[in-house]
Amino acid sequence: MRLRIAAAAARLMAEDGIDDFALAKRKAARQLGAPDSEALPANHEIEAELRAYRSLYQAEEHPERIAALRRVALDAMRALERFSPYLTGPVLSGLAGPYAEIDLQLFPESTQDVELFLLERNLAFETSESRRYAGDRARAVSVFSLDRRGAPLRLQVFDPRDERLARLRAEGSTPCCRAASRDMGSAVAGSSRATSMAGTPR
């Protein structure tokens, strides 16, 4: 049942554009009638099934999607260079679905610097707040959501002192890798190996 849930969750992520592992596994378990006590698969098990599914059924379209999203990400990172941007999330890992957001971590001197940057360029955006973790320590993070060349872009704003922390993650998730713009050369080449670039923990 654990393997069946992993395969079903991967299919949901690939076909329905779900990027949340926890949501995908819960939905898959319900579809399969798994009892509440059933051990759910780990994220890395679903990731393996997802990569296998896409290599079989989305061998052409998925690499093209990832390459296109990474080109948009690199373009945004260059525009935001003064804020030390890093790409993270499913676009970096190569797991992004059709509706995935491009996740960038920024480390400006102040959140207002980012807001002013967007306002000066007449860019429409929405603001929200989330929590990120380094070890067991929680940090409140301001988030700016906007559109960049037709793709949803999410800017997570951290204190500049947090840049040295290796892995900032969402609650309950596994630590994530990230990549600076200098690491993104192979990501925008459109080659088949671009989809497997996992980034470098920093």
PDB file of C-alpha atoms in Angstrom:
ATOM      1  CA  MET A   1       0.000   0.000   0.000  1.00  0.00           C
ATOM      2  CA  ARG A   2       2.856   2.378   0.752  1.00  0.00           C
ATOM      3  CA  LEU A   3       4.216   1.937  -2.789  1.00  0.00           C
ATOM      4  CA  ARG A   4       0.736   2.283  -4.286  1.00  0.00           C
ATOM      5  CA  ILE A   5       0.208   5.552  -2.427  1.00  0.00           C
ATOM      6  CA  ALA A   6       3.576   6.854  -3.638  1.00  0.00           C
ATOM      7  CA  ALA A   7       2.723   6.017  -7.249  1.00  0.00           C
ATOM      8  CA  ALA A   8      -0.771   7.533  -6.983  1.00  0.00           C
ATOM      9  CA  ALA A   9       0.594  10.696  -5.336  1.00  0.00           C
ATOM     10  CA  ALA A  10       3.189  11.053  -8.089  1.00  0.00           C
ATOM     11  CA  ARG A  11       0.481  10.736 -10.733  1.00  0.00           C
ATOM     12  CA  LEU A  12      -1.586  13.446  -9.022  1.00  0.00           C
ATOM     13  CA  MET A  13       1.412  15.757  -8.928  1.00  0.00           C
ATOM     14  CA  ALA A  14       2.238  15.130 -12.579  1.00  0.00           C
ATOM     15  CA  GLU A  15      -1.290  15.355 -13.975  1.00  0.00           C
ATOM     16  CA  ASP A  16      -3.042  17.813 -11.647  1.00  0.00           C
ATOM     17  CA  GLY A  17      -0.136  20.156 -10.975  1.00  0.00           C
ATOM     18  CA  ILE A  18      -0.059  19.528  -7.199  1.00  0.00           C
ATOM     19  CA  ASP A  19       3.288  20.658  -5.757  1.00  0.00           C
ATOM     20  CA  ASP A  20       2.567  19.893  -2.093  1.00  0.00           C
ATOM     21  CA  PHE A  21       3.828  16.422  -1.197  1.00  0.00           C
ATOM     22  CA  ALA A  22       1.691  16.194   1.953  1.00  0.00           C
ATOM     23  CA  LEU A  23      -1.487  17.097   0.057  1.00  0.00           C
ATOM     24  CA  ALA A  24      -0.698  14.655  -2.761  1.00  0.00           C
ATOM     25  CA  LYS A  25      -0.061  11.718  -0.424  1.00  0.00           C
ATOM     26  CA  ARG A  26      -3.197  12.388   1.636  1.00  0.00           C
ATOM     27  CA  LYS A  27      -5.334  12.632  -1.481  1.00  0.00           C
ATOM     28  CA  ALA A  28      -3.773   9.474  -2.918  1.00  0.00           C
ATOM     29  CA  ALA A  29      -4.389   7.585   0.326  1.00  0.00           C
ATOM     30  CA  ARG A  30      -8.061   8.577   0.282  1.00  0.00           C
ATOM     31  CA  GLN A  31      -8.432   7.497  -3.336  1.00  0.00           C
ATOM     32  CA  LEU A  32      -6.968   4.099  -2.521  1.00  0.00           C
ATOM     33  CA  GLY A  33      -9.052   3.674   0.612  1.00  0.00           C
ATOM     34  CA  ALA A  34      -5.987   3.419   2.834  1.00  0.00           C
ATOM     35  CA  PRO A  35      -6.795   3.435   6.564  1.00  0.00           C
ATOM     36  CA  ASP A  36      -5.755   6.435   8.651  1.00  0.00           C
ATOM     37  CA  SER A  37      -3.156   4.281  10.358  1.00  0.00           C
ATOM     38  CA  GLU A  38      -1.486   3.348   7.072  1.00  0.00           C
ATOM     39  CA  ALA A  39       2.150   4.511   6.922  1.00  0.00           C
ATOM     40  CA  LEU A  40       2.410   7.161   4.244  1.00  0.00           C
ATOM     41  CA  PRO A  41       5.410   7.219   1.889  1.00  0.00           C
ATOM     42  CA  ALA A  42       8.240   9.656   2.466  1.00  0.00           C
ATOM     43  CA  ASN A  43       8.689  12.590   0.089  1.00  0.00           C
ATOM     44  CA  HIS A  44      11.761  11.029  -1.512  1.00  0.00           C
ATOM     45  CA  GLU A  45       9.721   7.924  -2.396  1.00  0.00           C
ATOM     46  CA  ILE A  46       7.105  10.046  -4.150  1.00  0.00           C
ATOM     47  CA  GLU A  47       9.839  12.058  -5.857  1.00  0.00           C
ATOM     48  CA  ALA A  48      11.343   8.868  -7.290  1.00  0.00           C
ATOM     49  CA  GLU A  49       7.931   7.789  -8.610  1.00  0.00           C
ATOM     50  CA  LEU A  50       7.316  11.277 -10.007  1.00  0.00           C
ATOM     51  CA  ARG A  51      10.589  11.316 -11.914  1.00  0.00           C
ATOM     52  CA  ALA A  52       9.837   7.841 -13.286  1.00  0.00           C
ATOM     53  CA  TYR A  53       6.323   8.874 -14.345  1.00  0.00           C
ATOM     54  CA  ARG A  54       7.511  11.982 -16.135  1.00  0.00           C
ATOM     55  CA  SER A  55      10.356  10.197 -17.894  1.00  0.00           C
ATOM     56  CA  LEU A  56       7.803   7.735 -19.252  1.00  0.00           C
ATOM     57  CA  TYR A  57       4.746   9.881 -19.988  1.00  0.00           C
ATOM     58  CA  GLN A  58       6.079  13.461 -20.174  1.00  0.00           C
ATOM     59  CA  ALA A  59       9.514  12.883 -21.644  1.00  0.00           C
ATOM     60  CA  GLU A  60       9.344  15.864 -24.007  1.00  0.00           C
ATOM     61  CA  GLU A  61       6.970  18.388 -22.472  1.00  0.00           C
ATOM     62  CA  HIS A  62       8.307  18.328 -18.916  1.00  0.00           C
ATOM     63  CA  PRO A  63      11.973  19.156 -19.688  1.00  0.00           C
ATOM     64  CA  GLU A  64      10.761  21.979 -21.925  1.00  0.00           C
ATOM     65  CA  ARG A  65       8.546  23.334 -19.134  1.00  0.00           C
ATOM     66  CA  ILE A  66      11.359  23.222 -16.580  1.00  0.00           C
ATOM     67  CA  ALA A  67      13.821  24.894 -18.944  1.00  0.00           C
ATOM     68  CA  ALA A  68      11.303  27.671 -19.693  1.00  0.00           C
ATOM     69  CA  LEU A  69      10.599  28.278 -15.992  1.00  0.00           C
ATOM     70  CA  ARG A  70      14.313  28.374 -15.215  1.00  0.00           C
ATOM     71  CA  ARG A  71      14.870  30.952 -17.948  1.00  0.00           C
ATOM     72  CA  VAL A  72      12.210  33.144 -16.334  1.00  0.00           C
ATOM     73  CA  ALA A  73      13.798  32.517 -12.928  1.00  0.00           C
ATOM     74  CA  LEU A  74      17.243  33.528 -14.142  1.00  0.00           C
ATOM     75  CA  ASP A  75      15.824  36.665 -15.767  1.00  0.00           C
ATOM     76  CA  ALA A  76      14.161  37.613 -12.462  1.00  0.00           C
ATOM     77  CA  MET A  77      17.309  36.813 -10.465  1.00  0.00           C
ATOM     78  CA  ARG A  78      19.387  39.104 -12.658  1.00  0.00           C
ATOM     79  CA  ALA A  79      16.854  41.910 -12.168  1.00  0.00           C
ATOM     80  CA  LEU A  80      16.936  41.322  -8.391  1.00  0.00           C
ATOM     81  CA  GLU A  81      20.696  40.833  -8.151  1.00  0.00           C
ATOM     82  CA  ARG A  82      21.129  43.538  -5.501  1.00  0.00           C
ATOM     83  CA  PHE A  83      19.082  41.397  -3.083  1.00  0.00           C
ATOM     84  CA  SER A  84      21.254  38.249  -3.369  1.00  0.00           C
ATOM     85  CA  PRO A  85      18.563  36.015  -4.921  1.00  0.00           C
ATOM     86  CA  TYR A  86      18.572  32.216  -4.785  1.00  0.00           C
ATOM     87  CA  LEU A  87      16.282  29.848  -6.654  1.00  0.00           C
ATOM     88  CA  THR A  88      14.715  27.063  -4.613  1.00  0.00           C
ATOM     89  CA  GLY A  89      11.683  24.792  -4.717  1.00  0.00           C
ATOM     90  CA  PRO A  90      10.264  22.593  -7.501  1.00  0.00           C
ATOM     91  CA  VAL A  91      11.619  24.679 -10.392  1.00  0.00           C
ATOM     92  CA  LEU A  92      15.136  24.093  -9.108  1.00  0.00           C
ATOM     93  CA  SER A  93      14.607  20.419  -8.280  1.00  0.00           C
ATOM     94  CA  GLY A  94      13.032  19.753 -11.677  1.00  0.00           C
ATOM     95  CA  LEU A  95       9.723  18.609 -10.189  1.00  0.00           C
ATOM     96  CA  ALA A  96       7.612  21.668 -11.070  1.00  0.00           C
ATOM     97  CA  GLY A  97       4.154  20.979 -12.451  1.00  0.00           C
ATOM     98  CA  PRO A  98       2.111  23.085 -14.868  1.00  0.00           C
ATOM     99  CA  TYR A  99       1.040  25.590 -12.214  1.00  0.00           C
ATOM    100  CA  ALA A 100       4.216  25.752 -10.148  1.00  0.00           C
ATOM    101  CA  GLU A 101       5.473  29.004  -8.682  1.00  0.00           C
ATOM    102  CA  ILE A 102       9.058  30.121  -9.113  1.00  0.00           C
ATOM    103  CA  ASP A 103      10.423  30.410  -5.575  1.00  0.00           C
ATOM    104  CA  LEU A 104      13.201  32.925  -4.951  1.00  0.00           C
ATOM    105  CA  GLN A 105      14.831  33.656  -1.608  1.00  0.00           C
ATOM    106  CA  LEU A 106      16.023  37.255  -1.194  1.00  0.00           C
ATOM    107  CA  PHE A 107      18.344  38.716   1.450  1.00  0.00           C
ATOM    108  CA  PRO A 108      17.971  42.531   1.307  1.00  0.00           C
ATOM    109  CA  GLU A 109      18.912  45.010   4.002  1.00  0.00           C
ATOM    110  CA  SER A 110      15.186  45.508   4.624  1.00  0.00           C
ATOM    111  CA  THR A 111      11.863  44.232   3.298  1.00  0.00           C
ATOM    112  CA  GLN A 112      10.976  47.794   2.327  1.00  0.00           C
ATOM    113  CA  ASP A 113      13.840  47.775  -0.186  1.00  0.00           C
ATOM    114  CA  VAL A 114      12.155  44.990  -2.129  1.00  0.00           C
ATOM    115  CA  GLU A 115       8.741  46.629  -1.920  1.00  0.00           C
ATOM    116  CA  LEU A 116      10.149  49.931  -3.160  1.00  0.00           C
ATOM    117  CA  PHE A 117      11.936  48.132  -6.005  1.00  0.00           C
ATOM    118  CA  LEU A 118       8.633  46.661  -7.192  1.00  0.00           C
ATOM    119  CA  LEU A 119       6.685  49.896  -6.753  1.00  0.00           C
ATOM    120  CA  GLU A 120       9.228  51.954  -8.691  1.00  0.00           C
ATOM    121  CA  ARG A 121       8.745  49.598 -11.637  1.00  0.00           C
ATOM    122  CA  ASN A 122       4.956  49.646 -11.407  1.00  0.00           C
ATOM    123  CA  LEU A 123       4.831  45.903 -10.841  1.00  0.00           C
ATOM    124  CA  ALA A 124       1.572  44.586  -9.399  1.00  0.00           C
ATOM    125  CA  PHE A 125       2.115  42.295  -6.423  1.00  0.00           C
ATOM    126  CA  GLU A 126       0.415  40.795  -3.399  1.00  0.00           C
ATOM    127  CA  THR A 127       1.968  40.448   0.041  1.00  0.00           C
ATOM    128  CA  SER A 128       1.646  37.709   2.628  1.00  0.00           C
ATOM    129  CA  GLU A 129       3.664  36.149   5.413  1.00  0.00           C
ATOM    130  CA  SER A 130       4.918  32.614   5.982  1.00  0.00           C
ATOM    131  CA  ARG A 131       7.265  30.831   8.366  1.00  0.00           C
ATOM    132  CA  ARG A 132      10.548  29.216   7.492  1.00  0.00           C
ATOM    133  CA  TYR A 133      12.787  27.091   9.659  1.00  0.00           C
ATOM    134  CA  ALA A 134      16.523  26.664  10.102  1.00  0.00           C
ATOM    135  CA  GLY A 135      16.860  23.697  12.406  1.00  0.00           C
ATOM    136  CA  ASP A 136      14.126  24.185  15.014  1.00  0.00           C
ATOM    137  CA  ARG A 137      14.142  27.954  14.893  1.00  0.00           C
ATOM    138  CA  ALA A 138      11.208  29.632  13.135  1.00  0.00           C
ATOM    139  CA  ARG A 139      11.481  32.856  11.150  1.00  0.00           C
ATOM    140  CA  ALA A 140       8.660  35.075   9.940  1.00  0.00           C
ATOM    141  CA  VAL A 141       9.135  35.699   6.234  1.00  0.00           C
ATOM    142  CA  SER A 142       7.505  38.379   4.094  1.00  0.00           C
ATOM    143  CA  VAL A 143       6.386  37.093   0.707  1.00  0.00           C
ATOM    144  CA  PHE A 144       5.747  39.096  -2.467  1.00  0.00           C
ATOM    145  CA  SER A 145       3.737  37.300  -5.164  1.00  0.00           C
ATOM    146  CA  LEU A 146       3.654  38.596  -8.716  1.00  0.00           C
ATOM    147  CA  ASP A 147       3.703  37.579 -12.364  1.00  0.00           C
ATOM    148  CA  ARG A 148       6.932  37.414 -14.359  1.00  0.00           C
ATOM    149  CA  ARG A 149       6.633  36.808 -18.088  1.00  0.00           C
ATOM    150  CA  GLY A 150       3.487  34.772 -17.584  1.00  0.00           C
ATOM    151  CA  ALA A 151       4.837  32.675 -14.710  1.00  0.00           C
ATOM    152  CA  PRO A 152       3.915  33.082 -11.012  1.00  0.00           C
ATOM    153  CA  LEU A 153       6.868  34.374  -9.027  1.00  0.00           C
ATOM    154  CA  ARG A 154       7.138  34.200  -5.222  1.00  0.00           C
ATOM    155  CA  LEU A 155       9.775  36.299  -3.489  1.00  0.00           C
ATOM    156  CA  GLN A 156      10.555  35.177   0.069  1.00  0.00           C
ATOM    157  CA  VAL A 157      12.374  37.927   1.957  1.00  0.00           C
ATOM    158  CA  PHE A 158      14.869  36.964   4.681  1.00  0.00           C
ATOM    159  CA  ASP A 159      17.155  38.857   6.997  1.00  0.00           C
ATOM    160  CA  PRO A 160      20.589  39.259   5.325  1.00  0.00           C
ATOM    161  CA  ARG A 161      22.181  37.462   8.287  1.00  0.00           C
ATOM    162  CA  ASP A 162      20.230  34.338   7.307  1.00  0.00           C
ATOM    163  CA  GLU A 163      22.005  34.037   3.958  1.00  0.00           C
ATOM    164  CA  ARG A 164      24.775  31.981   5.516  1.00  0.00           C
ATOM    165  CA  LEU A 165      22.268  29.413   6.835  1.00  0.00           C
ATOM    166  CA  ALA A 166      22.440  26.335   4.650  1.00  0.00           C
ATOM    167  CA  ARG A 167      18.835  25.202   4.464  1.00  0.00           C
ATOM    168  CA  LEU A 168      15.767  27.309   5.132  1.00  0.00           C
ATOM    169  CA  ARG A 169      12.624  25.194   4.861  1.00  0.00           C
ATOM    170  CA  ALA A 170       8.879  25.240   5.335  1.00  0.00           C
ATOM    171  CA  GLU A 171       7.415  23.649   8.464  1.00  0.00           C
ATOM    172  CA  GLY A 172       7.240  19.873   8.172  1.00  0.00           C
ATOM    173  CA  SER A 173       9.213  19.757   4.939  1.00  0.00           C
ATOM    174  CA  THR A 174      12.662  18.425   4.225  1.00  0.00           C
ATOM    175  CA  PRO A 175      15.591  20.867   3.948  1.00  0.00           C
ATOM    176  CA  CYS A 176      15.839  22.380   0.495  1.00  0.00           C
ATOM    177  CA  CYS A 177      18.711  23.216  -1.797  1.00  0.00           C
ATOM    178  CA  ARG A 178      19.128  26.554  -3.498  1.00  0.00           C
ATOM    179  CA  ALA A 179      21.102  28.007  -6.390  1.00  0.00           C
ATOM    180  CA  ALA A 180      22.450  31.473  -7.104  1.00  0.00           C
ATOM    181  CA  SER A 181      22.331  32.945 -10.602  1.00  0.00           C
ATOM    182  CA  ARG A 182      25.958  31.928 -11.193  1.00  0.00           C
ATOM    183  CA  ASP A 183      24.878  28.291 -10.709  1.00  0.00           C
ATOM    184  CA  MET A 184      22.122  28.499 -13.293  1.00  0.00           C
ATOM    185  CA  GLY A 185      24.080  28.227 -16.534  1.00  0.00           C
ATOM    186  CA  SER A 186      23.118  24.649 -17.325  1.00  0.00           C
ATOM    187  CA  ALA A 187      19.557  25.227 -16.181  1.00  0.00           C
ATOM    188  CA  VAL A 188      18.650  27.467 -19.102  1.00  0.00           C
ATOM    189  CA  ALA A 189      20.315  25.454 -21.837  1.00  0.00           C
ATOM    190  CA  GLY A 190      17.186  23.412 -22.458  1.00  0.00           C
ATOM    191  CA  SER A 191      19.163  20.181 -22.327  1.00  0.00           C
ATOM    192  CA  SER A 192      17.792  16.946 -20.894  1.00  0.00           C
ATOM    193  CA  ARG A 193      20.147  17.177 -17.926  1.00  0.00           C
ATOM    194  CA  ALA A 194      18.605  20.497 -16.889  1.00  0.00           C
ATOM    195  CA  THR A 195      15.634  18.786 -15.259  1.00  0.00           C
ATOM    196  CA  SER A 196      17.850  16.891 -12.839  1.00  0.00           C
ATOM    197  CA  MET A 197      19.760  19.899 -11.476  1.00  0.00           C
ATOM    198  CA  ALA A 198      19.094  19.794  -7.762  1.00  0.00           C
ATOM    199  CA  GLY A 199      21.103  22.841  -6.734  1.00  0.00           C
ATOM    200  CA  THR A 200      23.737  23.173  -4.073  1.00  0.00           C
ATOM    201  CA  PRO A 201      23.070  23.392  -0.348  1.00  0.00           C
ATOM    202  CA  ARG A 202      24.503  26.671   0.861  1.00  0.00           C
TER     203      ARG A 202
END
